[in-house]
């Protein structure tokens, strides 16, 4: 149950366990709709017997509503086989019809149960569970990580992986499987990532990996460089609050040790030749959600520093519109989990067109980290809360490092300019800490706004993606209608949304520096205020004008404009967290969401 609890962030509409006992007829299962706590209650009333092996699952529904019956594990062959699954079996409907024609009874509406019955048929022919799994996967299309147990082979768990992650935890006299190392981190920090199209056969003291065709694969284990404490709440009421407070460390760790003795930036894995990077004539950032907003922020910096055009595209849109990508394109895939299917598909498409791919990824050994030509890890540590916070600031930091690196090797910046940018970045952790230490007023205002139905967010330049990120945080946590707009766009339509009392957050740029947008944004504030908006302004410390235009001003430390997104997002994260908490909502596990979106 501990492992399932740590994986609950990936899906939490139902959960279940199948245990293999010495009864060789059937596995014992327990499953329940709703959060894991419901399963825990059921198990407390009706415990499962002691087991030699077990599989467990927390679900994010794709096929079939979140009911007890659709919860995994699914059983087949009268309970001899139990199976769990992440992903989508795209040809499940054809397979289901075939099984129905053979007289198979279905107990659920899931695609997974189809796989269970097909596996049972293979095992009934006399194949071992592992051979049966290899036969099964040859019939499936789509994305699937499957784990299965057989009552007649107690002590063995067999897994298969295509497109969705599967990691082996190697212990002493015990071995584990999980979608993420957090599942077993309290037992072992030695992990082995299964590759695409591989099958694993696991007993307490052996791990055997083969490809789908049965060829033995030799995979090197790796050491997980964080421990179970990093995946705990550390005294905070929620993971999200803890992760918001992890942000100074997330930025500092992402920066640490990046520059070698010659002053050159170091990527973590894989090499893209400098000559390739020098010949790049376009950068395309592919990502989804919050990670895409990190990419939008990075666009401003990379274009400014490197004079290379940067496009930012939602990965799911990029893949299917025949994008213009070639050997001169550098694709930057940004992903916390490294497992977002939309982003994986986008990088595969880009690689097929000859583009080089750099992954900015938080999860060691994840699919994007393995498939990209080079990786720059964000060292945010495990992010458990579903809403991304510390990964976001770490993603911006890593993308900035990449921009500085490109500016360096392409000769766009002199060494002293590079050093100055690195210095500006190194000052960010302490500045974030200052915002966290003085977050009382924004928390108080957020709590007072729990009854509002709409909140708007405005920003210009780098403040624009931050406005959208602030709105996304509020939507997903507080279920409030929230929109982020480019402040200049407001008068082209969205200003019609403003009516008496509508709360509007505005990110006000610094009044200093070349081509300051301060006065332009002040005008935008006046425009909404004149129409009754309740304005809350995020302004630089010492901005004496901000208070004249706002019901509330929240200050952030002074920083060069391109560094400000790393600061201005913090009050917005806190606002969403606090408002959702005041509404009594579960901020770590908002409704309908899952942390890793491993389906297209
Ligand atoms: C929002 C959020 C999502 C993710 C998006 C991409 O708070 O967490 O929008 O940013 O699903 O996920 P990754 O970064 O894992 O690819």
XYZ file of N, CA and C in Angstrom, residues 415-506:
276
model
N 32.476 36.325 -23.060
C 32.558 35.581 -21.798
C 32.056 36.374 -20.591
N 32.313 37.688 -20.554
C 31.853 38.436 -19.372
C 30.320 38.554 -19.361
N 29.714 38.555 -20.546
C 28.238 38.604 -20.587
C 27.658 37.267 -20.117
N 28.325 36.180 -20.541
C 27.883 34.844 -20.106
C 27.988 34.771 -18.580
N 29.117 35.233 -18.060
C 29.331 35.170 -16.601
C 28.274 36.008 -15.884
N 27.910 37.137 -16.478
C 26.924 37.996 -15.826
C 25.540 37.311 -15.798
N 25.195 36.618 -16.897
C 23.909 35.899 -16.910
C 23.899 34.785 -15.860
N 25.027 34.069 -15.768
C 25.105 32.990 -14.773
C 24.975 33.573 -13.354
N 25.550 34.735 -13.161
C 25.474 35.415 -11.866
C 24.008 35.787 -11.554
N 23.320 36.299 -12.570
C 21.903 36.666 -12.369
C 21.079 35.438 -11.972
N 21.366 34.325 -12.637
C 20.630 33.093 -12.300
C 20.955 32.631 -10.886
N 22.231 32.755 -10.525
C 22.641 32.246 -9.206
C 21.989 33.041 -8.070
N 21.502 34.241 -8.383
C 20.857 35.053 -7.329
C 19.374 34.695 -7.137
N 18.839 33.893 -8.062
C 17.402 33.601 -8.023
C 16.968 32.820 -6.777
N 17.698 31.751 -6.384
C 17.187 30.987 -5.230
C 16.929 31.863 -4.000
N 17.845 32.755 -3.675
C 17.661 33.604 -2.478
C 16.462 34.538 -2.677
N 16.246 34.975 -3.907
C 15.113 35.886 -4.166
C 13.782 35.134 -4.043
N 13.759 33.887 -4.520
C 12.523 33.097 -4.349
C 12.275 32.906 -2.857
N 13.344 32.620 -2.133
C 13.189 32.405 -0.692
C 12.560 33.631 -0.027
N 12.974 34.826 -0.458
C 12.409 36.062 0.129
C 10.901 36.127 -0.115
N 10.478 35.729 -1.311
C 9.032 35.758 -1.612
C 8.303 34.766 -0.695
N 8.900 33.582 -0.533
C 8.257 32.570 0.312
C 8.164 33.047 1.757
N 9.224 33.715 2.197
C 9.252 34.173 3.594
C 8.251 35.290 3.859
N 7.783 35.934 2.809
C 6.860 37.067 3.008
C 5.521 36.795 2.316
N 5.105 35.511 2.315
C 3.907 35.160 1.533
C 2.603 35.329 2.316
N 2.683 35.809 3.552
C 1.473 35.955 4.371
C 0.370 36.743 3.689
N 0.635 37.958 3.166
C -0.446 38.760 2.578
C -1.139 38.069 1.403
N -0.374 37.430 0.525
C -1.057 36.806 -0.634
C -1.907 35.630 -0.180
N -1.450 34.933 0.831
C -2.255 33.816 1.349
C -3.579 34.360 1.901
N -3.484 35.463 2.612
C -4.687 36.024 3.227
C -5.685 36.489 2.146
N -5.159 37.175 1.135
C -6.046 37.648 0.064
C -6.678 36.455 -0.649
N -5.876 35.421 -0.907
C -6.392 34.242 -1.614
C -7.558 33.641 -0.835
N -7.390 33.523 0.463
C -8.458 32.906 1.284
C -9.742 33.723 1.207
N -9.585 35.043 1.052
C -10.783 35.889 1.029
C -11.507 35.813 -0.321
N -10.913 35.144 -1.281
C -11.501 35.157 -2.636
C -12.122 33.828 -3.027
N -12.327 32.969 -2.043
C -12.778 31.607 -2.353
C -14.144 31.570 -3.034
N -14.916 32.668 -2.936
C -16.255 32.615 -3.528
C -16.343 33.150 -4.952
N -15.221 33.573 -5.490
C -15.266 34.117 -6.861
C -15.342 33.015 -7.902
N -15.979 33.359 -9.034
C -16.121 32.365 -10.110
C -15.140 32.572 -11.249
N -14.567 33.745 -11.322
C -13.649 34.069 -12.422
C -12.480 34.871 -11.875
N -11.281 34.541 -12.330
C -10.117 35.388 -12.053
C -9.336 35.513 -13.352
N -8.947 36.732 -13.691
C -8.167 36.932 -14.914
C -6.728 37.306 -14.555
N -5.824 36.983 -15.457
C -4.395 37.228 -15.240
C -3.847 37.932 -16.476
N -3.143 39.031 -16.259
C -2.597 39.781 -17.390
C -1.089 39.932 -17.261
N -0.414 39.820 -18.389
C 1.031 40.065 -18.391
C 1.471 40.410 -19.801
N 2.611 41.040 -19.883
C 3.211 41.316 -21.195
C 4.586 40.688 -21.227
N 5.112 40.462 -22.450
C 6.481 39.958 -22.585
C 6.586 38.694 -21.730
N 7.641 38.516 -20.908
C 7.739 37.279 -20.114
C 6.625 37.155 -19.078
N 5.927 38.244 -18.828
C 4.800 38.176 -17.891
C 3.582 37.481 -18.504
N 3.575 37.378 -19.834
C 2.410 36.774 -20.514
C 2.327 35.270 -20.232
N 3.397 34.490 -20.504
C 3.290 33.066 -20.121
C 3.076 32.870 -18.624
N 3.585 33.787 -17.829
C 3.370 33.636 -16.377
C 1.890 33.874 -16.047
N 1.258 34.803 -16.753
C -0.177 35.013 -16.545
C -0.941 33.735 -16.884
N -0.536 33.075 -17.976
C -1.239 31.841 -18.351
C -0.963 30.723 -17.347
N 0.247 30.688 -16.847
C 0.565 29.663 -15.841
C -0.221 29.922 -14.547
N -0.337 31.195 -14.163
C -1.123 31.525 -12.966
C -2.568 31.090 -13.130
N -3.107 31.305 -14.340
C -4.500 30.908 -14.602
C -4.634 29.391 -14.586
N -3.667 28.697 -15.172
C -3.731 27.228 -15.195
C -3.720 26.677 -13.773
N -2.846 27.232 -12.932
C -2.782 26.739 -11.545
C -4.137 26.901 -10.866
N -4.781 28.044 -11.094
C -6.057 28.294 -10.424
C -7.158 27.389 -10.964
N -7.171 27.205 -12.288
C -8.179 26.305 -12.881
C -8.048 24.917 -12.301
N -6.823 24.390 -12.341
C -6.690 22.971 -11.993
C -6.831 22.720 -10.504
N -6.513 23.702 -9.683
C -6.581 23.469 -8.237
C -7.908 23.895 -7.638
N -8.422 25.048 -8.086
C -9.587 25.628 -7.417
C -10.858 25.493 -8.250
N -10.741 24.915 -9.468
C -11.886 24.710 -10.349
C -12.618 26.029 -10.607
N -11.823 27.079 -10.730
C -12.379 28.411 -11.009
C -12.054 28.746 -12.451
N -12.979 29.411 -13.107
C -12.679 29.851 -14.456
C -11.595 30.919 -14.379
N -10.476 30.658 -15.021
C -9.356 31.598 -14.976
C -8.744 31.660 -16.366
N -8.367 32.865 -16.779
C -7.741 33.021 -18.095
C -6.523 33.908 -17.967
N -5.493 33.563 -18.696
C -4.313 34.417 -18.758
C -4.274 35.091 -20.112
N -4.095 36.396 -20.121
C -4.069 37.128 -21.389
C -2.795 37.950 -21.514
N -2.385 38.164 -22.761
C -1.384 39.190 -23.020
C -2.084 40.518 -22.747
N -1.512 41.321 -21.860
C -2.227 42.525 -21.409
C -2.627 43.418 -22.585
N -1.789 43.465 -23.611
C -2.075 44.316 -24.762
C -3.229 43.805 -25.609
N -3.555 42.544 -25.443
C -4.593 41.926 -26.257
C -5.988 42.221 -25.708
N -6.010 42.623 -24.458
C -7.279 42.758 -23.754
C -8.290 43.616 -24.526
N -7.774 44.741 -25.002
C -8.675 45.694 -25.667
C -9.183 45.160 -27.006
N -8.574 44.042 -27.469
C -9.030 43.452 -28.738
C -10.158 42.441 -28.529
N -10.732 42.415 -27.369
C -11.865 41.512 -27.154
C -12.102 41.128 -25.700
N -11.088 40.512 -25.058
C -11.365 39.966 -23.720
C -11.803 41.000 -22.680
N -11.567 42.278 -22.937
C -11.954 43.287 -21.946
C -13.468 43.251 -21.690
N -14.205 42.663 -22.622
C -15.660 42.529 -22.433
C -15.981 41.659 -21.210
N -15.024 40.858 -20.780
C -15.260 40.008 -19.597
C -15.245 40.794 -18.293
N -14.673 41.992 -18.344
C -14.518 42.753 -17.104
C -15.861 43.350 -16.685
N -16.219 43.070 -15.457
C -17.397 43.734 -14.872
C -17.074 44.039 -13.419
N -17.973 44.682 -12.753
C -17.725 45.140 -11.383
C -17.229 43.994 -10.487
N -16.075 44.194 -9.906
C -15.596 43.254 -8.894
C -14.815 42.052 -9.397
N -14.663 41.913 -10.738
C -13.909 40.750 -11.250
C -12.438 40.883 -10.817
N -11.903 39.866 -10.132
C -10.503 39.955 -9.723
C -9.559 39.811 -10.918
N -8.605 40.698 -11.024
C -7.625 40.633 -12.113
C -6.228 40.757 -11.517
N -5.409 39.763 -11.807
C -4.005 39.807 -11.421
C -3.218 40.439 -12.549
N -2.331 41.345 -12.243
C -1.498 41.931 -13.303
C -0.035 41.816 -12.892
